[in-house]
């Protein structure tokens, strides 16, 4: 295997020129492909590169040249950034796979988001005011779908090869005459999932970056499909063109094991919708179940969350699971989202005898609901009050395999795979088996932390501001690190709340305070990450630096220290106010209509 150097506007193969746009490892390749007397542009690089691409085209094909077509392997911004400007300059449409057309309108399309969208992009977009968000992406009005099984527009001697995985409509373009393949991000000639290869810039075939890949299993299948074509030259969206790499491409798909399996369920969703055997939850999720149990016991979880305790069917050891209780027609139910899961088998082995509750634990009986009676209960579970539309759509798609508003027939086809249990207390089971379960009925008012514990935590929050000033005054740079670390914890917690859709369940004042706390804590973290710069106002700095510091550095450090003090005090004050609002039942949350009543939210 040899690597062919592809400097800007350098030929990669006969009639194919590569232009690198962008910086360092983020550089994206743009290809100018000759076809008879015309040429075609494949991909458009990062935004702001339109002038560079036009200049490269004119240096190759003459002044005033214009391509026969503009093709995109997918619509990620590093491949479609300059497409809109170039299309309007040349008066041409932009051709993509039909599955990419919905994403061309901008935003995050439910079902197509990748881990980067879920973890970073979506939370940031939720924090921004709507007036700052673009109403429509400029690419949406000029994009056109092409035939994914035919010849690409303007390239009659090439053919399209669908390669979904990185995005739902990723494409590769293949020229059978000399077996040259433009792979986009379906296959790269650098390994973005290896930190060592990225730092060394070593040519090596790799799959797409998992952090921005929609479906890793589909991406692996696409790599195997591309390997069957035995390409002689691979020109990827990132990296240098490679020749003689067919054997390595055949070995790539088996090496594309699922990365970071411990993060499954957080960065990548577990697909429980497909029929099949029970899939055990991710290890990280099982560890967090312990924390969820404690939060539910002290009343800090939403009011519809309960703890289920049942002996293990093999060991007899008590197993605890945190579940969502759904009220349908005045009766409480538990829905097994993962199908025939461990807690379902334990409940069946125990004959339905369990202990359930929040702060108060009470014995109860779980009666399994027949499959024909489950659809309305599953619909009530998906549409319980206080949930955002995005969260409901993601849950319905991941666990049940249908949309936000499924039909009765869709729910009925999947109902037999999801056990549902009616919750009864022993006295209700002996008398009226259809009666409601008072132990797990939803409270009419949101649960708040226990009075004594809540008072202690509120006092600790109120003491945060003076303690922060004390640390900044007497601990020098370590005080900065300590205060910034505390603000970082609040920032991570608030970001998690925003990502889970909590602001939509809050009233205007708590919602505004949450956004303000994110802003102030982020400012405190940003100004406190300079532990190597001591605060000139501390006694330690005066003791170890007898001579005056340079004026510019002195002013900069004083400004940073003052900003950190102000941001830390503001963060603690806002957090104390939010906590006080939370301790007042119902004052911080909306009251959605529905049988479950208001949905409590942690502070």
Coordinates of C-alpha atoms in Angstrom, one line a residue:
X1 CA 0.0 0.0 0.0
X2 CA 1.3 3.4 -0.9
X3 CA 0.1 6.9 -0.1
X4 CA -0.3 9.4 -2.9
X5 CA 0.4 12.9 -1.9
X6 CA -2.7 15.1 -2.6
X7 CA -1.7 18.7 -2.0
X8 CA -4.2 21.5 -2.9
X9 CA -5.3 21.2 -6.6
X10 CA -2.9 18.2 -7.1
X11 CA -4.1 15.3 -9.2
X12 CA -5.1 12.2 -7.3
X13 CA -6.0 10.0 -10.3
X14 CA -6.8 10.6 -14.0
X15 CA -9.1 13.6 -14.2
X16 CA -9.5 14.0 -10.4
X17 CA -8.0 16.9 -8.5
X18 CA -8.1 17.3 -4.7
X19 CA -8.3 20.6 -2.8
X20 CA -7.8 20.6 1.0
X21 CA -9.9 23.2 2.9
X22 CA -9.8 23.8 6.6
X23 CA -7.0 23.6 9.2
X24 CA -4.8 20.8 10.5
X25 CA -6.8 17.5 11.2
X26 CA -10.1 19.3 10.6
X27 CA -9.1 19.8 6.9
X28 CA -11.8 18.5 4.5
X29 CA -11.2 17.4 0.9
X30 CA -12.9 18.9 -2.1
X31 CA -12.7 17.0 -5.4
X32 CA -12.9 18.5 -8.9
X33 CA -13.6 15.7 -11.2
X34 CA -13.3 16.0 -15.0
X35 CA -15.8 14.4 -17.3
X36 CA -15.3 14.9 -21.0
X37 CA -15.3 18.6 -21.7
X38 CA -16.9 19.5 -18.4
X39 CA -16.2 18.9 -14.7
X40 CA -18.1 18.2 -11.5
X41 CA -17.6 19.5 -7.9
X42 CA -17.8 16.8 -5.2
X43 CA -18.2 18.2 -1.7
X44 CA -17.8 21.9 -0.8
X45 CA -15.6 22.0 2.3
X46 CA -16.1 24.2 5.3
X47 CA -18.1 27.5 5.3
X48 CA -16.2 30.4 4.0
X49 CA -14.2 28.4 1.5
X50 CA -16.2 29.4 -1.6
X51 CA -13.6 31.8 -2.9
X52 CA -10.8 29.3 -2.4
X53 CA -12.8 26.6 -4.4
X54 CA -13.6 29.1 -7.2
X55 CA -10.0 30.1 -7.5
X56 CA -8.8 26.5 -7.6
X57 CA -11.4 25.7 -10.3
X58 CA -10.4 28.7 -12.4
X59 CA -6.7 27.8 -12.2
X60 CA -7.5 24.3 -13.5
X61 CA -10.2 25.0 -16.1
X62 CA -10.0 28.6 -17.0
X63 CA -11.5 31.9 -15.9
X64 CA -15.3 31.9 -15.6
X65 CA -15.5 28.1 -15.5
X66 CA -18.6 26.5 -14.1
X67 CA -19.2 22.8 -13.1
X68 CA -21.8 20.6 -14.7
X69 CA -23.1 19.7 -11.2
X70 CA -22.4 20.0 -7.5
X71 CA -22.5 16.7 -5.6
X72 CA -22.3 16.1 -1.8
X73 CA -21.4 12.9 -0.1
X74 CA -23.5 14.1 2.9
X75 CA -24.6 17.4 4.4
X76 CA -22.3 17.7 7.4
X77 CA -20.9 21.3 7.6
X78 CA -17.3 20.2 6.8
X79 CA -18.6 18.9 3.4
X80 CA -21.5 21.2 2.6
X81 CA -20.3 24.5 4.2
X82 CA -19.7 26.5 0.9
X83 CA -22.3 24.6 -1.2
X84 CA -25.0 27.3 -0.9
X85 CA -22.7 30.2 -1.9
X86 CA -21.2 28.2 -4.8
X87 CA -24.6 27.1 -6.0
X88 CA -25.9 30.6 -6.1
X89 CA -22.8 31.9 -7.8
X90 CA -23.0 29.2 -10.5
X91 CA -26.8 29.0 -10.6
X92 CA -26.8 25.3 -10.0
X93 CA -28.7 22.9 -7.6
X94 CA -26.9 20.8 -5.1
X95 CA -27.4 17.0 -5.5
X96 CA -27.6 14.7 -2.4
X97 CA -29.0 11.4 -1.5
X98 CA -32.8 11.7 -0.9
X99 CA -32.3 10.7 2.8
X100 CA -30.1 13.8 3.3
X101 CA -32.8 16.3 2.0
X102 CA -34.6 16.6 5.4
X103 CA -31.3 17.4 7.2
X104 CA -30.5 20.1 4.6
X105 CA -33.0 22.4 6.3
X106 CA -30.8 22.7 9.3
X107 CA -31.3 21.7 13.0
X108 CA -31.4 18.3 14.4
X109 CA -33.8 15.8 12.8
X110 CA -35.2 13.3 15.3
X111 CA -33.9 9.8 14.4
X112 CA -30.9 11.2 12.6
X113 CA -29.0 12.8 15.4
X114 CA -25.5 11.5 16.3
X115 CA -23.8 11.4 19.7
X116 CA -22.3 14.9 19.2
X117 CA -25.8 16.2 18.5
X118 CA -27.2 14.6 21.7
X119 CA -24.4 15.5 24.0
X120 CA -23.3 19.0 22.8
X121 CA -25.3 20.6 20.0
X122 CA -28.8 20.0 21.3
X123 CA -28.1 21.3 24.8
X124 CA -26.5 24.4 23.4
X125 CA -29.4 25.0 21.0
X126 CA -31.8 24.7 23.9
X127 CA -30.0 27.4 25.8
X128 CA -30.0 29.9 23.0
X129 CA -33.0 32.3 22.5
X130 CA -35.1 31.3 19.5
X131 CA -34.5 34.7 17.9
X132 CA -30.8 33.9 17.6
X133 CA -31.4 30.6 15.8
X134 CA -31.6 30.7 12.0
X135 CA -35.1 30.0 10.7
X136 CA -33.9 28.0 7.8
X137 CA -30.6 26.8 6.4
X138 CA -29.7 28.4 3.0
X139 CA -29.0 25.0 1.6
X140 CA -32.6 23.8 2.0
X141 CA -33.9 25.8 -1.0
X142 CA -31.3 24.5 -3.5
X143 CA -30.8 20.9 -2.6
X144 CA -32.1 18.2 -4.9
X145 CA -32.3 14.4 -4.4
X146 CA -30.4 12.2 -6.9
X147 CA -30.9 8.5 -7.9
X148 CA -28.8 6.6 -5.4
X149 CA -28.7 3.5 -7.6
X150 CA -27.8 5.3 -10.9
X151 CA -25.1 7.5 -12.3
X152 CA -24.4 10.8 -10.5
X153 CA -25.4 14.0 -12.4
X154 CA -22.6 15.1 -14.7
X155 CA -20.6 11.9 -14.3
X156 CA -22.0 9.3 -16.8
X157 CA -18.9 7.0 -16.3
X158 CA -19.3 6.9 -12.6
X159 CA -22.0 5.3 -10.3
X160 CA -23.4 6.1 -6.9
X161 CA -22.8 3.6 -4.0
X162 CA -25.1 4.2 -1.0
X163 CA -23.0 4.0 2.2
X164 CA -25.4 4.9 5.1
X165 CA -24.1 4.9 8.7
X166 CA -22.2 8.1 9.2
X167 CA -25.4 9.8 8.1
X168 CA -28.6 8.1 6.8
X169 CA -27.8 9.3 3.2
X170 CA -24.0 9.0 2.9
X171 CA -22.8 8.3 -0.6
X172 CA -19.7 7.1 -2.3
X173 CA -18.9 7.6 -6.0
X174 CA -17.2 4.8 -7.9
X175 CA -15.6 4.8 -11.4
X176 CA -15.5 1.2 -12.6
X177 CA -13.0 1.9 -15.4
X178 CA -10.0 2.3 -13.1
X179 CA -11.7 1.5 -9.8
X180 CA -11.3 5.0 -8.2
X181 CA -13.7 5.6 -5.3
X182 CA -14.6 8.9 -3.6
X183 CA -15.8 7.7 -0.2
X184 CA -16.7 10.9 1.7
X185 CA -16.7 10.0 5.4
X186 CA -17.8 6.4 4.9
X187 CA -14.1 5.4 4.8
X188 CA -11.3 7.7 5.8
X189 CA -7.6 7.5 5.1
X190 CA -6.9 8.6 8.6
X191 CA -8.3 6.8 11.7
X192 CA -10.3 9.5 13.6
X193 CA -11.0 7.1 16.4
X194 CA -7.3 6.7 17.2
X195 CA -5.7 9.6 19.1
X196 CA -2.2 8.3 18.2
X197 CA -2.9 8.1 14.5
X198 CA -4.4 11.6 14.5
X199 CA -1.4 13.1 16.3
X200 CA 1.1 11.4 14.0
X201 CA -0.9 12.0 10.8
X202 CA -0.1 8.5 9.8
X203 CA -2.0 7.3 6.7
X204 CA -4.3 4.4 7.7
X205 CA -7.8 3.4 6.7
X206 CA -10.4 4.0 9.3
X207 CA -14.1 4.2 9.7
X208 CA -16.0 7.4 10.3
X209 CA -15.6 9.3 13.6
X210 CA -18.0 7.6 16.1
X211 CA -18.8 10.8 17.9
X212 CA -20.5 12.1 14.8
X213 CA -21.8 8.8 13.3
X214 CA -25.5 8.2 13.3
X215 CA -25.5 4.4 13.2
X216 CA -22.3 2.5 13.9
X217 CA -23.7 -0.8 12.8
X218 CA -24.8 0.6 9.5
X219 CA -21.5 2.2 9.0
X220 CA -19.7 -1.1 9.5
X221 CA -22.0 -2.7 6.9
X222 CA -21.3 0.1 4.4
X223 CA -17.5 -0.4 4.8
X224 CA -18.0 -4.1 4.0
X225 CA -20.1 -3.2 0.9
X226 CA -17.5 -0.8 -0.4
X227 CA -14.7 -3.4 0.1
X228 CA -16.6 -5.7 -2.2
X229 CA -15.9 -3.3 -5.1
X230 CA -12.1 -3.7 -4.7
X231 CA -11.2 0.0 -5.2
X232 CA -7.7 0.6 -6.5
X233 CA -7.6 4.3 -5.3
X234 CA -9.5 5.6 -2.2
X235 CA -10.0 9.3 -2.1
X236 CA -11.7 10.1 1.2
X237 CA -13.3 13.2 2.7
X238 CA -10.3 13.5 5.1
X239 CA -6.7 12.4 4.7
X240 CA -4.6 11.8 1.7
X241 CA -5.6 9.5 -1.2
X242 CA -4.4 5.9 -1.0
X243 CA -3.6 3.3 -3.6
X244 CA -3.4 -0.5 -3.3
X245 CA -5.4 -0.5 -0.1
X246 CA -8.1 -3.1 -1.1
X247 CA -6.8 -5.8 1.3
X248 CA -6.8 -3.3 4.2
X249 CA -10.3 -2.1 3.3
X250 CA -11.5 -5.7 3.5
X251 CA -10.0 -6.1 7.0
X252 CA -11.5 -2.7 8.2
X253 CA -15.1 -3.8 8.8
X254 CA -14.2 -6.6 11.2
X255 CA -11.9 -4.2 13.1
X256 CA -14.8 -1.7 13.5
X257 CA -15.9 -3.0 16.8
X258 CA -18.2 -0.8 18.9
X259 CA -16.0 1.9 20.6
X260 CA -16.4 3.0 24.2
X261 CA -19.0 0.3 25.1
X262 CA -19.2 1.7 28.6
X263 CA -20.7 4.9 27.3
X264 CA -23.5 3.1 25.5
X265 CA -26.9 4.5 26.6
X266 CA -25.4 8.0 27.0
X267 CA -23.5 8.9 23.9
X268 CA -25.2 6.2 21.8
X269 CA -28.7 4.9 22.4
X270 CA -29.4 1.1 22.8
X271 CA -31.9 0.0 20.3
X272 CA -34.5 -2.0 22.1
X273 CA -37.1 -1.7 19.4
X274 CA -35.9 -4.6 17.2
X275 CA -37.4 -8.0 18.1
X276 CA -34.9 -10.3 19.6
X277 CA -33.5 -11.6 22.9
X278 CA -33.3 -9.4 26.0
X279 CA -30.5 -6.9 25.8
X280 CA -28.8 -6.1 29.1
X281 CA -28.6 -2.3 29.9
X282 CA -25.2 -0.6 29.7
X283 CA -22.9 -1.0 32.7
X284 CA -22.9 2.8 33.3
X285 CA -26.7 2.8 33.5
X286 CA -26.7 0.0 36.0
X287 CA -24.3 1.9 38.2
X288 CA -26.4 5.0 38.1
X289 CA -29.4 3.0 39.2
X290 CA -27.9 3.1 42.7
X291 CA -27.9 6.9 42.7
X292 CA -31.5 7.0 41.2
X293 CA -32.6 4.8 44.1
X294 CA -31.2 7.2 46.7
X295 CA -32.6 10.3 45.0
X296 CA -36.1 8.6 44.9
X297 CA -35.9 7.7 48.5
X298 CA -35.2 11.3 49.6
X299 CA -37.8 12.7 47.1
X300 CA -35.5 14.4 44.7
X301 CA -36.7 12.4 41.6
X302 CA -39.8 13.3 39.6
X303 CA -43.1 12.2 41.3
X304 CA -43.9 9.5 38.8
X305 CA -40.6 7.6 39.7
X306 CA -40.8 4.7 42.2
X307 CA -38.4 2.2 43.6
X308 CA -39.2 -1.5 43.1
X309 CA -37.7 -4.1 45.4
X310 CA -37.9 -7.8 44.6
X311 CA -35.8 -10.9 45.5
X312 CA -33.5 -12.2 42.7
X313 CA -34.9 -15.4 41.2
X314 CA -31.6 -17.3 41.5
X315 CA -29.8 -15.8 44.5
X316 CA -32.7 -14.5 46.6
X317 CA -30.8 -11.3 47.2
X318 CA -33.0 -8.1 47.2
X319 CA -32.8 -6.3 43.8
X320 CA -33.7 -2.7 43.6
X321 CA -34.8 -1.0 40.3
X322 CA -36.0 2.6 39.7
X323 CA -39.0 2.6 37.3
X324 CA -41.6 5.1 36.0
X325 CA -45.1 4.6 37.3
X326 CA -47.8 5.3 34.7
X327 CA -51.4 6.1 35.7
X328 CA -54.1 5.0 33.3
X329 CA -57.8 5.3 34.2
X330 CA -56.9 5.9 37.8
X331 CA -54.7 2.8 38.2
X332 CA -51.0 2.6 38.5
X333 CA -48.9 0.5 36.1
X334 CA -45.3 -0.4 35.4
X335 CA -44.1 -0.8 31.8
X336 CA -41.0 -2.9 31.0
X337 CA -39.2 -0.8 28.3
X338 CA -36.5 -3.3 27.7
X339 CA -38.9 -6.2 27.2
X340 CA -38.4 -9.4 29.2
X341 CA -35.8 -7.7 31.5
X342 CA -34.3 -9.0 34.8
X343 CA -36.8 -7.3 37.0
X344 CA -39.7 -8.7 35.0
X345 CA -38.4 -12.3 35.5
X346 CA -37.8 -11.6 39.2
X347 CA -41.4 -10.4 39.6
X348 CA -42.8 -13.4 37.9
X349 CA -40.6 -15.7 40.0
X350 CA -41.8 -14.0 43.2
X351 CA -45.5 -14.4 42.2
X352 CA -45.9 -10.6 41.9
X353 CA -45.1 -10.0 45.5
X354 CA -42.9 -6.9 45.8
X355 CA -42.1 -3.8 47.8
X356 CA -42.7 -0.5 46.1
X357 CA -42.7 3.2 46.9
X358 CA -40.7 6.4 47.3
X359 CA -40.0 7.6 50.9
X360 CA -42.5 5.1 52.3
X361 CA -42.0 1.5 51.2
X362 CA -45.1 -0.6 51.1
X363 CA -45.8 -4.2 50.0
X364 CA -47.7 -4.5 46.8
X365 CA -48.8 -7.1 44.2
X366 CA -47.9 -6.8 40.5
X367 CA -50.5 -8.3 38.2
X368 CA -49.4 -8.8 34.6
X369 CA -51.7 -7.2 32.0
X370 CA -52.7 -9.3 29.0
X371 CA -51.1 -8.2 25.7
X372 CA -54.4 -7.2 24.2
X373 CA -55.0 -4.6 27.1
X374 CA -51.5 -3.1 26.9
X375 CA -51.6 -0.6 24.0
X376 CA -53.5 2.2 25.8
X377 CA -51.2 1.9 28.8
X378 CA -48.1 2.1 26.6
X379 CA -49.6 5.2 24.9
X380 CA -50.2 6.8 28.3
X381 CA -46.6 6.0 29.3
X382 CA -45.2 7.7 26.2
X383 CA -47.4 10.8 26.7
X384 CA -47.2 11.3 30.4
X385 CA -47.4 15.0 31.4
X386 CA -44.4 17.1 31.8
X387 CA -42.3 15.6 29.1
X388 CA -40.9 17.4 26.1
X389 CA -41.8 16.3 22.6
X390 CA -38.2 15.6 21.7
X391 CA -37.8 13.3 24.7
X392 CA -41.0 11.5 24.0
X393 CA -40.1 11.0 20.3
X394 CA -36.6 9.6 21.2
X395 CA -38.0 7.2 23.8
X396 CA -40.8 6.0 21.4
X397 CA -38.3 5.4 18.7
X398 CA -35.6 3.8 20.8
X399 CA -37.8 1.4 22.9
X400 CA -40.9 0.8 20.8
X401 CA -39.8 1.5 17.3
X402 CA -42.6 4.0 16.3
X403 CA -43.1 7.8 16.2
X404 CA -44.4 10.3 18.7
X405 CA -48.0 9.7 17.8
X406 CA -48.3 6.1 16.9
X407 CA -51.6 4.5 15.6
X408 CA -53.4 1.9 17.6
X409 CA -52.3 -0.8 15.2
X410 CA -48.6 0.1 15.5
X411 CA -48.8 -0.1 19.3
X412 CA -50.7 -3.4 19.2
X413 CA -48.1 -5.0 17.0
X414 CA -45.3 -4.3 19.6
X415 CA -47.4 -4.7 22.8
X416 CA -46.7 -8.4 23.3
X417 CA -42.9 -7.7 23.6
X418 CA -43.3 -5.2 26.5
X419 CA -44.7 -6.6 29.8
X420 CA -47.1 -4.3 31.7
X421 CA -48.0 -4.8 35.4
X422 CA -50.9 -3.4 37.4
X423 CA -49.9 -2.3 40.9
X424 CA -52.1 -3.4 43.7
X425 CA -51.8 -3.3 47.4
X426 CA -52.6 -6.5 49.2
X427 CA -55.9 -5.2 50.6
X428 CA -56.9 -3.9 47.2
X429 CA -56.0 -7.3 45.6
X430 CA -58.1 -9.1 48.1
X431 CA -61.1 -6.9 47.7
X432 CA -61.2 -5.0 44.4
X433 CA -58.5 -6.3 42.0
X434 CA -59.1 -3.5 39.6
X435 CA -58.9 -0.7 42.2
X436 CA -56.2 1.9 42.3
X437 CA -53.0 1.6 44.2
X438 CA -52.8 4.4 46.8
X439 CA -49.2 3.6 47.6
X440 CA -48.0 4.5 44.1
X441 CA -50.7 7.0 42.9
X442 CA -49.2 10.2 41.8
X443 CA -49.1 12.9 44.4
X444 CA -51.3 16.0 43.9
X445 CA -48.4 18.2 44.8
X446 CA -44.7 17.8 43.8
X447 CA -42.5 16.0 46.2
X448 CA -39.9 18.3 47.9
X449 CA -36.8 17.3 49.9
X450 CA -37.4 16.3 53.5
X451 CA -37.8 19.4 55.7
X452 CA -34.7 19.0 57.8
X453 CA -32.5 17.8 55.0
X454 CA -33.8 20.6 52.7
X455 CA -33.1 23.2 55.3
X456 CA -29.5 22.0 55.8
X457 CA -28.9 22.0 52.0
X458 CA -30.4 25.4 51.7
X459 CA -28.1 26.7 54.4
X460 CA -25.1 25.1 52.7
X461 CA -26.0 26.8 49.4
X462 CA -26.4 30.2 51.1
X463 CA -23.0 29.7 52.7
X464 CA -21.4 29.1 49.3
X465 CA -20.8 32.8 48.5
X466 CA -18.8 33.7 51.7
X467 CA -16.9 30.4 51.6
X468 CA -16.0 31.2 48.0
X469 CA -14.7 34.6 48.9
X470 CA -12.8 33.1 51.8
X471 CA -11.1 30.5 49.6
X472 CA -10.2 33.1 47.0
X473 CA -8.7 35.4 49.6
X474 CA -6.6 33.0 51.6
X475 CA -5.8 30.0 49.4
X476 CA -4.4 31.8 46.3
X477 CA -4.4 29.8 43.1
X478 CA -5.7 26.7 44.9
X479 CA -8.7 28.8 46.0
X480 CA -9.4 29.6 42.4
X481 CA -9.2 25.9 41.5
X482 CA -11.5 24.9 44.4
X483 CA -14.2 27.5 43.5
X484 CA -14.0 26.8 39.8
X485 CA -14.4 23.1 40.6
X486 CA -17.5 23.7 42.6
X487 CA -18.9 25.9 39.8
X488 CA -18.0 23.1 37.3
X489 CA -20.1 20.6 39.2
X490 CA -23.1 23.0 39.1
X491 CA -22.4 23.6 35.4
X492 CA -22.4 19.9 34.6
X493 CA -25.6 19.3 36.6
X494 CA -27.4 22.3 35.0
X495 CA -26.3 21.2 31.5
X496 CA -27.7 17.7 32.2
X497 CA -31.0 19.2 33.3
X498 CA -31.2 21.3 30.1
X499 CA -30.3 18.3 28.0
X500 CA -33.1 16.3 29.6
X501 CA -35.8 18.9 28.8
X502 CA -36.2 20.2 32.3
X503 CA -36.6 23.9 31.4
X504 CA -39.8 23.2 29.5
X505 CA -41.4 21.9 32.7
X506 CA -40.5 25.0 34.7
X507 CA -42.2 28.3 35.2
X508 CA -40.6 31.5 33.7
X509 CA -38.7 32.6 36.8
X510 CA -37.0 29.2 37.6
X511 CA -36.3 28.7 33.9
X512 CA -34.6 32.1 33.7
X513 CA -32.6 31.4 36.9
X514 CA -31.5 28.1 35.4
X515 CA -30.2 29.8 32.3
X516 CA -28.5 32.5 34.4
X517 CA -26.8 29.9 36.6
X518 CA -25.4 28.2 33.5
X519 CA -24.0 31.5 32.3
X520 CA -22.5 32.5 35.6
X521 CA -21.0 29.1 36.4
X522 CA -19.5 28.8 33.0
X523 CA -17.9 32.3 33.5
X524 CA -16.5 31.2 36.8
X525 CA -15.1 28.0 35.3
X526 CA -13.5 29.9 32.4
X527 CA -11.9 32.5 34.7
X528 CA -10.7 29.8 37.2
X529 CA -8.8 27.5 34.9
X530 CA -5.6 29.5 35.3
X531 CA -4.2 27.9 38.4
X532 CA -0.7 28.9 37.4
X533 CA -1.6 32.6 37.7
X534 CA -1.9 33.7 41.3
X535 CA -4.4 36.3 42.3
X536 CA -2.4 39.5 43.0
X537 CA -4.9 40.5 45.7
X538 CA -3.9 37.5 47.9
X539 CA -1.3 37.7 50.7
X540 CA 0.5 34.7 49.3
X541 CA 1.1 36.6 46.1
X542 CA 2.4 39.6 47.9
X543 CA 4.7 37.4 50.1
X544 CA 6.3 35.4 47.2
X545 CA 6.4 38.3 44.7
X546 CA 8.1 41.2 46.4
X547 CA 8.6 43.2 43.2
X548 CA 5.6 44.7 41.3
X549 CA 4.3 42.6 38.4
X550 CA 4.3 44.1 34.9
X551 CA 1.4 46.4 34.4
X552 CA -0.4 44.4 31.7
X553 CA -0.2 41.1 33.5
X554 CA -1.2 42.8 36.8
X555 CA -4.3 44.3 35.2
X556 CA -5.2 41.1 33.5
X557 CA -4.9 39.0 36.6
X558 CA -6.9 41.6 38.7
X559 CA -9.6 41.5 36.1
X560 CA -9.8 37.7 36.0
X561 CA -9.8 37.6 39.9
X562 CA -12.6 40.1 40.1
X563 CA -14.6 38.4 37.4
X564 CA -14.2 35.0 39.2
X565 CA -15.3 36.5 42.5
X566 CA -18.4 38.1 40.9
X567 CA -19.3 35.0 38.9
X568 CA -18.9 32.6 41.9
X569 CA -21.0 34.8 44.2
X570 CA -23.7 35.2 41.5
X571 CA -23.7 31.5 40.9
X572 CA -24.2 30.7 44.6
X573 CA -26.9 33.4 45.0
X574 CA -28.8 32.1 42.0
X575 CA -28.5 28.5 43.1
X576 CA -29.7 29.4 46.6
X577 CA -32.7 31.2 45.1
X578 CA -33.5 28.2 42.9
X579 CA -33.3 25.9 45.8
X580 CA -35.6 28.1 47.9
X581 CA -38.1 28.1 45.1
X582 CA -37.9 24.3 44.9
X583 CA -38.6 23.9 48.6
X584 CA -41.9 25.8 48.1
X585 CA -44.1 23.0 46.7
X586 CA -45.4 23.8 43.2
X587 CA -44.0 27.3 43.0
X588 CA -41.3 26.4 40.5
X589 CA -43.1 24.0 38.1
X590 CA -45.8 24.2 35.6
X591 CA -49.0 22.3 36.3
X592 CA -49.7 20.2 33.2
X593 CA -53.1 18.8 32.8
X594 CA -53.5 15.1 33.1
X595 CA -54.2 12.3 35.6
X596 CA -50.7 12.4 37.0
X597 CA -50.8 16.0 38.1
X598 CA -47.8 18.3 38.1
X599 CA -44.4 16.9 37.3
X600 CA -41.8 17.7 40.0
X601 CA -38.3 18.7 38.9
X602 CA -35.1 18.6 41.0
X603 CA -33.4 21.9 41.7

